[in-house]
Coordinates of C-alpha atoms in Angstrom, one line a residue:
M49 CA 2.8 2.1 -22.9
L50 CA 3.5 -1.5 -21.7
V51 CA 2.3 -1.5 -18.3
E52 CA 3.4 -5.9 -17.2
I53 CA 3.8 -8.8 -18.4
R54 CA 2.7 -12.1 -17.4
S55 CA 3.4 -16.0 -18.2
R56 CA 3.5 -19.1 -16.3
I57 CA 6.8 -19.7 -17.3
F58 CA 8.4 -16.8 -15.6
K59 CA 9.7 -17.1 -11.9
E60 CA 8.2 -13.9 -10.8
K61 CA 4.2 -14.1 -11.9
I62 CA 4.1 -10.3 -13.0
I63 CA 6.6 -8.2 -14.5
K64 CA 5.6 -4.6 -14.2
F65 CA 7.1 -1.8 -16.0
H66 CA 6.9 2.3 -15.9
Q67 CA 7.6 5.4 -18.1
G68 CA 11.2 6.3 -19.0
L69 CA 14.2 3.6 -18.0
N70 CA 13.0 -0.1 -17.8
V71 CA 16.2 -1.9 -16.2
V72 CA 16.8 -5.4 -16.4
L73 CA 19.5 -6.2 -14.1
G74 CA 21.8 -8.7 -14.0
D75 CA 24.5 -9.5 -11.2
N76 CA 27.6 -8.4 -10.2
Q77 CA 29.4 -11.7 -11.7
G78 CA 28.5 -10.9 -15.0
A79 CA 26.3 -14.5 -15.1
N80 CA 25.4 -15.4 -18.6
S81 CA 22.4 -17.5 -19.2
I82 CA 20.2 -15.6 -16.8
G83 CA 17.1 -14.8 -18.7
K84 CA 18.0 -10.9 -19.6
S85 CA 18.4 -11.1 -23.3
T86 CA 15.6 -13.6 -23.1
L87 CA 13.4 -11.3 -21.1
L88 CA 14.2 -8.5 -23.7
M89 CA 13.2 -10.9 -26.7
I90 CA 9.9 -11.6 -24.9
L91 CA 9.7 -7.7 -24.8
D92 CA 10.3 -7.7 -28.8
F93 CA 7.7 -10.5 -28.7
I94 CA 4.9 -9.2 -27.5
F95 CA 5.6 -6.0 -29.1
G96 CA 4.9 -7.9 -32.2
G97 CA 8.1 -9.3 -33.6
N98 CA 8.8 -13.2 -34.2
T99 CA 12.8 -13.7 -33.6
Y100 CA 11.7 -15.1 -30.0
I101 CA 9.9 -18.1 -31.9
S102 CA 13.5 -18.6 -34.0
H103 CA 15.6 -17.7 -31.7
N104 CA 14.8 -18.6 -28.6
K105 CA 13.5 -22.8 -29.8
D106 CA 15.3 -23.9 -26.5
F107 CA 12.7 -22.3 -24.5
I108 CA 10.2 -23.6 -26.4
N109 CA 11.6 -27.1 -26.3
K110 CA 11.8 -26.9 -22.4
F111 CA 8.6 -25.3 -21.3
G112 CA 6.5 -26.5 -24.1
D113 CA 4.1 -24.1 -25.9
H114 CA 3.8 -20.7 -24.0
D115 CA 1.1 -18.0 -23.6
F116 CA 2.6 -14.4 -22.8
E117 CA 0.2 -12.1 -21.2
A118 CA 0.8 -8.1 -21.8
T119 CA -1.3 -5.0 -20.4
F120 CA -0.9 -1.5 -21.8
K121 CA -1.7 1.6 -21.2
F122 CA -3.0 4.5 -23.4
K123 CA -5.0 7.6 -22.3
E124 CA -5.8 6.2 -18.9
T125 CA -7.4 3.2 -20.6
A126 CA -5.7 -0.1 -20.2
F127 CA -5.7 -3.3 -23.0
Y128 CA -5.2 -6.3 -22.3
F129 CA -3.9 -9.3 -25.2
I130 CA -2.1 -12.5 -25.0
R131 CA 0.3 -13.8 -27.2
S132 CA 1.1 -17.6 -27.7
T133 CA 4.3 -19.4 -29.0
K134 CA 1.6 -22.1 -30.2
D135 CA 0.2 -20.1 -32.7
P136 CA 2.3 -16.6 -33.0
N137 CA 0.5 -15.3 -36.1
I138 CA -2.9 -15.5 -33.8
V139 CA -3.2 -12.0 -30.8
F140 CA -6.2 -12.7 -28.5
E141 CA -7.8 -9.9 -26.5
S142 CA -8.6 -10.6 -23.4
N143 CA -10.0 -8.9 -20.2
Q144 CA -8.5 -8.0 -16.7
N145 CA -8.4 -11.8 -15.7
F146 CA -6.9 -12.8 -19.0
E147 CA -9.0 -14.9 -20.5
K148 CA -9.1 -15.6 -24.2
L149 CA -12.0 -13.7 -25.7
V150 CA -11.3 -12.5 -29.1
P151 CA -8.9 -13.5 -31.9
I152 CA -7.6 -11.0 -34.0
K153 CA -4.5 -11.3 -36.5
L154 CA -1.6 -10.2 -36.0
D155 CA -0.8 -7.9 -38.5
N156 CA -4.2 -6.3 -36.8
Y157 CA -2.9 -6.3 -33.6
R158 CA 0.4 -4.4 -34.7
E159 CA -1.5 -1.8 -36.4
F160 CA -4.0 -1.5 -32.9
L161 CA 0.2 -0.2 -31.3
K162 CA 0.6 1.7 -34.1
E163 CA -2.2 4.0 -33.8
S164 CA -2.3 3.7 -29.9
Y165 CA 1.6 4.9 -30.0
N166 CA 0.9 7.8 -32.8
L167 CA 3.1 6.9 -35.1
E168 CA 1.6 9.0 -37.7
S169 CA 2.9 8.2 -41.1
G170 CA 0.6 6.3 -42.9
Q171 CA 3.3 4.8 -45.1
I172 CA 5.5 2.7 -42.1
K173 CA 4.6 -0.4 -40.5
F174 CA 4.6 -0.5 -36.1
R175 CA 7.5 -3.6 -36.5
S176 CA 9.4 -1.8 -39.5
A177 CA 9.7 1.8 -36.9
V178 CA 10.3 -0.7 -33.9
S179 CA 12.4 -3.1 -35.1
T180 CA 15.7 -1.7 -35.6
F181 CA 15.9 -0.2 -32.1
S182 CA 15.2 -3.2 -30.8
R183 CA 18.7 -4.3 -30.1
V184 CA 18.9 -8.1 -28.6
W185 CA 21.5 -10.1 -28.3
G186 CA 20.4 -12.9 -31.2
K187 CA 18.5 -10.3 -33.9
N188 CA 21.6 -9.6 -35.4
N189 CA 20.8 -5.7 -35.8
Y190 CA 23.5 -4.1 -33.8
D191 CA 26.3 -3.6 -36.8
V192 CA 28.2 -0.6 -35.1
R193 CA 29.0 0.8 -38.7
R194 CA 24.9 0.2 -40.3
P195 CA 22.6 1.5 -37.4
L196 CA 19.5 1.6 -39.6
H197 CA 20.0 -1.8 -40.8
N198 CA 17.6 -4.1 -39.0
H199 CA 19.5 -7.6 -41.2
H200 CA 22.6 -7.7 -43.1
S201 CA 20.8 -8.4 -46.4
E202 CA 18.3 -5.2 -46.1
K203 CA 19.2 -3.0 -48.9
N204 CA 20.6 1.1 -47.7
I205 CA 17.5 2.2 -50.1
E206 CA 15.3 0.3 -48.3
T207 CA 16.8 1.5 -44.5
V208 CA 16.9 5.0 -45.9
I209 CA 13.3 5.1 -46.9
K210 CA 12.2 3.8 -43.6
L211 CA 13.7 6.1 -42.0
I212 CA 12.2 9.2 -44.1
K213 CA 8.8 7.2 -42.9
L214 CA 9.5 7.3 -39.5
F215 CA 10.3 11.0 -39.7
N216 CA 6.8 11.0 -41.1
E217 CA 8.3 13.0 -44.4
Y218 CA 7.6 10.2 -46.9
D219 CA 3.8 11.8 -48.2
K220 CA 5.3 14.2 -50.3
I221 CA 7.9 11.5 -51.9
A222 CA 4.5 9.0 -52.2
E223 CA 2.5 11.3 -53.7
Q224 CA 5.0 12.3 -56.9
D225 CA 5.9 8.8 -57.0
K226 CA 2.3 7.5 -57.7
E227 CA 2.4 10.5 -60.0
L228 CA 5.3 9.5 -61.6
S229 CA 4.4 5.4 -61.8
K230 CA 0.9 6.5 -63.4
L231 CA 2.7 8.2 -66.1
D232 CA 5.0 5.4 -66.6
E233 CA 2.4 3.7 -67.0
S234 CA 0.3 5.5 -69.8
K235 CA 3.7 5.4 -71.6
K236 CA 4.0 1.6 -71.4
I237 CA 0.1 1.5 -72.8
L238 CA 0.8 4.0 -75.7
N239 CA 4.1 2.2 -76.6
K240 CA 2.2 -1.2 -76.8
A241 CA -0.6 -0.1 -78.5
G242 CA 1.9 1.3 -81.1
K243 CA 3.2 -1.6 -81.7
L244 CA 0.3 -3.5 -81.9
D245 CA -1.3 -1.5 -84.6
L246 CA -4.0 0.5 -82.5
I247 CA -2.9 4.0 -83.1
P248 CA -0.1 5.4 -85.2
K249 CA 3.0 5.7 -84.4
I250 CA 5.3 8.1 -85.7
S251 CA 8.9 9.2 -86.2
K252 CA 9.5 13.2 -85.4
R253 CA 10.6 13.4 -89.0
K254 CA 7.0 11.6 -89.8
Y255 CA 5.5 14.1 -87.6
E256 CA 7.0 17.2 -89.6
K257 CA 6.3 15.5 -92.9
N258 CA 2.4 15.2 -91.8
L259 CA 2.5 19.0 -90.8
K260 CA 3.4 20.0 -94.3
E261 CA 0.8 17.7 -95.6
I262 CA -1.8 19.2 -93.2
N263 CA -1.1 22.7 -94.0
F264 CA -1.3 21.6 -97.9
L265 CA -4.8 20.2 -97.1
K266 CA -5.9 23.2 -95.2
E267 CA -5.3 25.4 -98.2
K268 CA -7.2 22.8 -100.5
I269 CA -10.2 23.2 -98.3
E270 CA -9.7 26.8 -98.6
K271 CA -10.0 26.9 -101.7
L272 CA -13.1 24.9 -102.2
S273 CA -14.7 27.0 -99.4
K274 CA -14.5 29.4 -102.3
N275 CA -16.3 27.1 -104.7
A276 CA -19.8 28.0 -106.2
Y277 CA -21.3 25.5 -104.2
S278 CA -19.9 26.1 -100.8
P279 CA -22.7 29.3 -99.7
F280 CA -25.4 25.9 -100.3
I281 CA -23.2 23.6 -98.3
N282 CA -22.3 23.7 -94.5
L283 CA -18.5 23.1 -94.5
S284 CA -18.8 22.4 -90.6
E285 CA -21.3 19.6 -90.9
I286 CA -19.1 18.1 -94.4
V287 CA -16.0 17.7 -92.0
S288 CA -17.6 16.7 -89.1
D289 CA -16.4 13.2 -87.5
E290 CA -19.5 11.6 -88.1
L291 CA -19.2 12.1 -91.8
V292 CA -15.3 11.3 -92.3
Q293 CA -16.4 7.9 -90.3
L294 CA -19.2 7.2 -92.9
K295 CA -16.6 7.9 -95.7
V296 CA -14.3 5.7 -94.5
Q297 CA -16.8 3.1 -93.6
K298 CA -18.0 3.1 -97.3
K299 CA -14.6 3.2 -98.8
K300 CA -13.9 -0.2 -96.6
L301 CA -17.3 -1.4 -97.8
L302 CA -16.6 -1.0 -101.2
E303 CA -13.0 -2.4 -101.3
E304 CA -14.7 -5.5 -99.8
Q305 CA -17.4 -5.8 -102.3
D306 CA -15.2 -5.3 -104.9
Y307 CA -13.6 -8.3 -103.4
Y308 CA -16.3 -10.6 -102.8
R309 CA -17.7 -9.5 -106.9
S310 CA -14.1 -11.0 -107.3
R311 CA -14.8 -13.8 -106.0
L312 CA -18.1 -14.9 -107.4
H313 CA -16.8 -14.4 -110.6
R314 CA -14.1 -17.1 -109.8
T315 CA -16.7 -19.6 -108.7
S316 CA -19.2 -18.8 -111.5
K317 CA -16.9 -20.5 -114.4
K318 CA -18.0 -23.7 -115.9
R319 CA -15.8 -26.3 -115.1
E320 CA -15.3 -28.3 -117.7
L321 CA -16.0 -31.9 -117.1
S322 CA -13.1 -34.7 -118.9
A323 CA -15.0 -36.1 -121.8
S324 CA -15.1 -39.7 -120.9
I325 CA -12.1 -41.6 -122.7
D326 CA -12.7 -44.1 -125.6
F327 CA -10.8 -46.7 -123.9
E328 CA -11.8 -49.2 -126.6
N329 CA -9.2 -47.3 -129.0
L330 CA -6.5 -47.6 -126.7
L331 CA -6.7 -52.0 -127.1
E332 CA -5.5 -51.3 -130.7
F333 CA -2.3 -50.1 -129.0
F334 CA -2.0 -51.1 -125.9
P335 CA -3.8 -55.1 -126.3
K336 CA -2.7 -55.8 -122.3
I337 CA -3.9 -52.5 -120.7
N338 CA -6.1 -52.9 -117.8
M339 CA -9.6 -51.6 -118.8
K340 CA -10.8 -52.2 -115.2
K341 CA -8.3 -50.1 -113.6
L342 CA -8.9 -47.1 -116.3
E343 CA -12.7 -47.0 -115.2
S344 CA -12.2 -46.8 -111.8
I345 CA -9.9 -44.1 -112.3
E346 CA -12.5 -42.2 -114.3
D347 CA -15.3 -42.7 -111.9
F348 CA -13.4 -41.3 -109.4
H349 CA -12.4 -38.3 -111.6
N350 CA -16.1 -37.7 -111.6
G351 CA -17.0 -38.2 -108.3
I352 CA -14.3 -35.4 -107.4
N353 CA -15.9 -32.9 -110.0
S354 CA -19.2 -33.6 -108.8
I355 CA -18.5 -32.5 -105.1
L356 CA -16.6 -29.8 -106.1
S357 CA -19.4 -28.5 -108.0
K358 CA -21.7 -28.8 -105.1
E359 CA -19.2 -26.8 -102.7
L360 CA -18.9 -24.3 -106.0
R361 CA -22.8 -23.6 -105.8
N362 CA -22.4 -23.3 -101.9
A363 CA -19.7 -21.0 -101.9
R364 CA -21.7 -18.7 -104.7
K365 CA -24.9 -19.0 -102.1
E366 CA -22.9 -17.5 -99.6
I367 CA -20.7 -15.0 -101.4
K368 CA -24.1 -13.7 -102.9
E369 CA -25.3 -13.1 -99.2
K370 CA -22.3 -11.6 -98.3
L371 CA -22.7 -9.0 -101.1
K372 CA -26.8 -8.4 -100.2
L373 CA -25.7 -7.3 -97.2
L374 CA -22.5 -5.5 -97.8
S375 CA -24.8 -3.3 -100.5
D376 CA -27.3 -2.9 -97.6
E377 CA -24.8 -1.4 -95.5
I378 CA -23.4 0.8 -98.6
I379 CA -27.1 1.9 -99.2
E380 CA -27.8 2.8 -95.5
I381 CA -24.2 4.6 -95.2
N382 CA -25.5 6.7 -98.4
Q383 CA -28.9 7.5 -96.8
K384 CA -27.0 8.6 -93.5
M385 CA -24.9 10.9 -95.7
E386 CA -27.4 12.2 -97.8
A387 CA -29.3 13.0 -94.2
I388 CA -26.2 15.3 -93.3
L389 CA -25.6 16.5 -96.5
S390 CA -28.8 16.8 -98.3
Q391 CA -26.8 17.2 -101.3
T392 CA -27.8 17.6 -105.0
E393 CA -26.2 16.3 -108.2
E394 CA -24.4 19.1 -108.8
S395 CA -22.9 19.5 -105.7
T396 CA -21.9 15.9 -105.6
L397 CA -17.7 16.4 -106.4
F398 CA -17.2 19.4 -104.6
M399 CA -18.9 17.5 -101.7
D400 CA -16.4 14.4 -102.4
Q401 CA -13.4 16.4 -102.8
V402 CA -14.0 18.3 -99.6
I403 CA -14.8 15.2 -97.6
E404 CA -11.9 13.4 -99.1
Y405 CA -9.6 15.9 -98.2
S406 CA -10.9 16.6 -94.8
S407 CA -10.6 12.8 -93.8
E408 CA -7.2 12.6 -94.9
L409 CA -6.4 15.8 -92.4
K410 CA -8.0 14.4 -89.6
N411 CA -6.2 10.9 -90.2
L412 CA -3.2 13.1 -90.1
Q413 CA -3.8 15.0 -87.3
S414 CA -4.9 12.4 -85.6
E415 CA -1.1 10.9 -86.4
N416 CA 0.1 14.3 -85.0
D417 CA -2.0 14.5 -81.6
H418 CA -0.5 10.8 -80.3
Y419 CA 3.0 12.0 -81.4
N420 CA 2.4 15.3 -79.3
N421 CA 0.3 13.1 -76.6
F422 CA 3.4 10.9 -76.1
Q423 CA 5.9 14.1 -76.2
E424 CA 4.1 15.6 -73.4
I425 CA 3.8 11.7 -71.3
R426 CA 8.1 12.2 -72.1
T427 CA 8.6 15.6 -71.5
S428 CA 6.0 15.2 -67.8
I429 CA 7.9 12.5 -66.8
V430 CA 11.3 13.9 -67.2
A431 CA 9.9 17.1 -65.5
K432 CA 8.6 14.7 -62.7
T433 CA 11.4 12.8 -61.8
T434 CA 13.7 15.8 -61.8
L435 CA 11.3 17.4 -59.2
L436 CA 10.8 13.9 -57.6
N437 CA 14.5 13.8 -57.1
E438 CA 14.5 17.3 -55.7
I439 CA 12.1 16.8 -53.1
K440 CA 14.0 13.3 -52.0
E441 CA 16.9 16.1 -51.9
K442 CA 15.6 18.3 -49.3
I443 CA 14.4 15.4 -47.3
V444 CA 17.4 13.7 -46.9
T445 CA 19.4 17.0 -46.5
R446 CA 17.1 18.1 -43.6
L447 CA 17.2 14.7 -42.2
T448 CA 20.7 14.6 -42.0
D449 CA 21.0 18.1 -40.7
D450 CA 18.6 17.4 -37.8
I451 CA 20.1 13.8 -37.0
N452 CA 23.5 15.7 -36.8
V453 CA 22.8 18.4 -34.2
Q454 CA 21.0 15.4 -32.2
L455 CA 24.3 13.2 -32.3
T456 CA 26.5 16.5 -31.7
E457 CA 24.1 17.1 -28.5
I458 CA 24.2 13.9 -27.2
N459 CA 27.6 13.1 -27.8
N460 CA 28.9 16.1 -25.8
F461 CA 26.7 15.1 -23.1
I462 CA 28.1 11.7 -22.5
Y463 CA 31.8 12.6 -23.2
E464 CA 31.0 16.0 -21.7
N465 CA 32.4 18.0 -25.2
K466 CA 35.5 15.7 -24.7
R467 CA 35.4 13.5 -27.7
T468 CA 33.9 14.1 -31.6
A469 CA 30.4 13.4 -32.3
P470 CA 29.6 10.5 -35.0
E471 CA 27.7 11.7 -38.4
I472 CA 25.6 10.3 -40.7
E473 CA 25.9 11.5 -44.4
L474 CA 22.6 10.1 -46.0
N475 CA 21.2 10.3 -50.0
Y476 CA 18.2 8.5 -51.2
S477 CA 19.7 5.3 -51.9
N478 CA 22.5 5.1 -49.2
Y479 CA 24.2 5.9 -45.7
D480 CA 27.2 6.5 -44.5
Y481 CA 28.0 6.5 -40.8
K482 CA 31.3 8.1 -39.3
F483 CA 33.2 8.0 -36.6
F484 CA 35.9 10.3 -35.9
E485 CA 39.1 9.9 -33.9
N486 CA 38.5 7.1 -31.3
T487 CA 37.5 3.8 -33.9
G488 CA 37.5 1.2 -30.6
T489 CA 34.9 -1.0 -30.1
G490 CA 33.4 0.7 -26.9
K491 CA 33.2 3.9 -28.3
A492 CA 31.5 2.3 -32.0
Y493 CA 28.7 1.0 -29.5
T494 CA 28.2 4.1 -27.7
N495 CA 27.9 5.8 -31.1
L496 CA 25.4 3.2 -32.0
I497 CA 23.3 3.9 -28.6
I498 CA 23.7 7.3 -29.2
F499 CA 22.2 7.1 -32.9
D500 CA 19.1 5.5 -31.2
L501 CA 18.7 8.2 -28.3
A502 CA 18.8 10.9 -31.4
I503 CA 16.0 8.5 -33.4
L504 CA 14.0 8.2 -30.4
R505 CA 14.3 11.9 -29.9
L506 CA 13.3 13.2 -33.2
T507 CA 10.6 10.9 -34.2
A508 CA 7.4 9.3 -33.1
L509 CA 9.5 6.1 -32.1
P510 CA 7.7 5.0 -29.1
F511 CA 10.8 2.9 -27.0
I512 CA 13.7 1.6 -27.7
I513 CA 15.5 -1.8 -26.5
H514 CA 19.2 -2.2 -25.1
D515 CA 20.9 -5.3 -24.4
S516 CA 23.9 -5.5 -22.1
V517 CA 26.2 -6.9 -25.0
L518 CA 26.1 -3.5 -26.2
F519 CA 27.9 -2.0 -22.7
K520 CA 30.4 -4.8 -22.2
N521 CA 33.2 -2.3 -23.6
I522 CA 32.1 0.9 -23.0
E523 CA 33.9 3.0 -20.5
K524 CA 32.2 3.0 -16.7
E525 CA 32.5 6.7 -16.8
V526 CA 30.6 6.8 -20.2
V527 CA 28.4 4.5 -19.0
E528 CA 27.4 6.5 -16.3
R529 CA 26.4 9.3 -18.5
L530 CA 24.5 7.0 -20.9
I531 CA 22.4 5.8 -17.6
Y532 CA 21.7 9.6 -16.5
F533 CA 20.6 10.1 -20.3
Y534 CA 18.1 7.1 -20.1
N535 CA 16.7 8.3 -17.0
S536 CA 15.5 11.5 -18.4
M537 CA 13.9 10.1 -21.3
S538 CA 9.9 10.1 -21.0
K539 CA 9.7 7.2 -23.7
Q540 CA 10.0 3.8 -22.0
V541 CA 13.6 2.5 -22.6
F542 CA 14.5 -0.9 -21.9
I543 CA 17.7 -2.1 -21.2
A544 CA 20.0 -4.9 -19.9
I545 CA 23.0 -4.4 -18.0
D546 CA 25.7 -6.1 -14.7
F547 CA 28.2 -4.9 -13.1
I548 CA 26.7 -2.6 -12.0
N549 CA 29.2 -2.2 -8.4
I550 CA 31.9 -0.6 -10.5
Y551 CA 29.9 2.5 -11.1
N552 CA 29.4 5.3 -9.1
Q553 CA 26.5 5.5 -6.2
K554 CA 24.5 8.3 -8.1
T555 CA 24.3 5.3 -11.3
Q556 CA 23.5 2.4 -9.0
D557 CA 20.8 4.2 -7.2
I558 CA 19.0 5.3 -10.7
I559 CA 19.9 1.6 -12.0
K560 CA 17.8 0.1 -8.6
I561 CA 15.4 2.6 -8.5
N562 CA 14.6 1.2 -12.2
T563 CA 14.6 -2.1 -11.7
V564 CA 12.0 -4.1 -12.9
I565 CA 13.4 -7.7 -12.1
H566 CA 16.6 -8.8 -11.0
L567 CA 18.3 -11.4 -11.9
T568 CA 21.1 -13.6 -10.9
Q569 CA 22.2 -17.4 -10.5
H570 CA 20.1 -18.1 -8.3
N571 CA 17.3 -16.0 -9.4
L572 CA 16.6 -17.4 -13.0
L573 CA 13.5 -15.6 -15.3
T574 CA 12.0 -19.1 -15.5
Q575 CA 10.8 -21.4 -12.3
I576 CA 12.9 -24.4 -14.2
D577 CA 16.3 -23.9 -15.1
W578 CA 16.6 -24.5 -18.9
R579 CA 20.1 -24.6 -18.9
N580 CA 20.3 -28.2 -17.3
R581 CA 18.9 -30.6 -18.9
D582 CA 18.6 -33.2 -16.1
K583 CA 16.1 -30.7 -14.0

């Protein structure tokens, strides 16, 4: 728990805290700007928050950058830290003399607090757990209708998920959600592979057509197995994946070989060079023709023919080399096939038929296998989504029941069974905090406080912070009962309150005993009055 904080800006250099209720007490005039809310905001800063930096700029402008030195005690061991407004993203580990020793990142400091306060869920971060329930003026998280919201822009589903994590119930959802994400990713990959033709993608109609063709091919292969040659040939070897693959490769090589042979044939045709034209005969009909121009054109054509002939020779050379490589590859594949089959001349036709049918059969089976795989993933996604929704429904139903039981119990204590308790309605993506009968401001803020107390009781939430603004419109008898309830808590509760002379003596005694600092117009939080620019 938090034991004390120190700062050079404080009038009282050290502010000590204890287990249970901790009161920042104002005066009976309800004086404003004496430091009550500021101290609570500093507590939020000590607990890893950042609102102090943005909301309390007047403090930083008045006092310059300043440090806060904090002492925590967990399992009888003291831990010392220093956090500064100068670089709030760094927290210093220190000793009891508050000498800055080891700088650590703010996230690591928050992780230390999470572990030390035994927040069990690995799914939730420390600030996500505590920030909503640190209701201090300036944080804008005291909307009485939206008790799970840390800020107005937060989505309802985010707040519900955060609550589930705080109850340490999210691991079951996360596990199923992870598996569902994997299935979704597999579906996307298969879809993309199908669009790029990396794997066959067929329709249900083609799948059923393939089934008929597969059965037909199996019948053909079965008939071949009764052939006279079949006793001497191992059909399982013939239809092996390796042999089918060799057959497919050979087919592609033969097609490529035919293509290059055709190109070689075209490039081998003799180009008919244009015969020299007897330009002298043209003079008889065209005495003014430009003979030099005609001769230069003829020279150009002869040059082009010479270049093309050279290119064709090079092309023929490359094609012949390619054909040689293809021929070698075909010979190599034939040797591999012969090694597998040890085929004789008489069985060649038989084996070719078996391989041809088997190759076609495997292609069809591959298409159907990919179809089945895709359908299985789709079915699994539907099943997993249904299961995930059922898990979510069970969790939110259980949480709803548990919270509402606590709300009723606390409400009945506060109002002595005279008022209807608020209720929360939860589903995975939304929630509604419902009031009944009295919808006045005082009852609304009481309901907000009751909600926080219920969550503090039910979860590993380590503390709550309630500013004096929450108590302003609440009936004095209700505040008295709230103070009794706060005082019964073993976890730390930090509140700011004033006007205590209006409460009964027992309430005043509880407040005074638990007061950690008493602030008035003449006893401010800080040494310097930040409200007066001249001081």
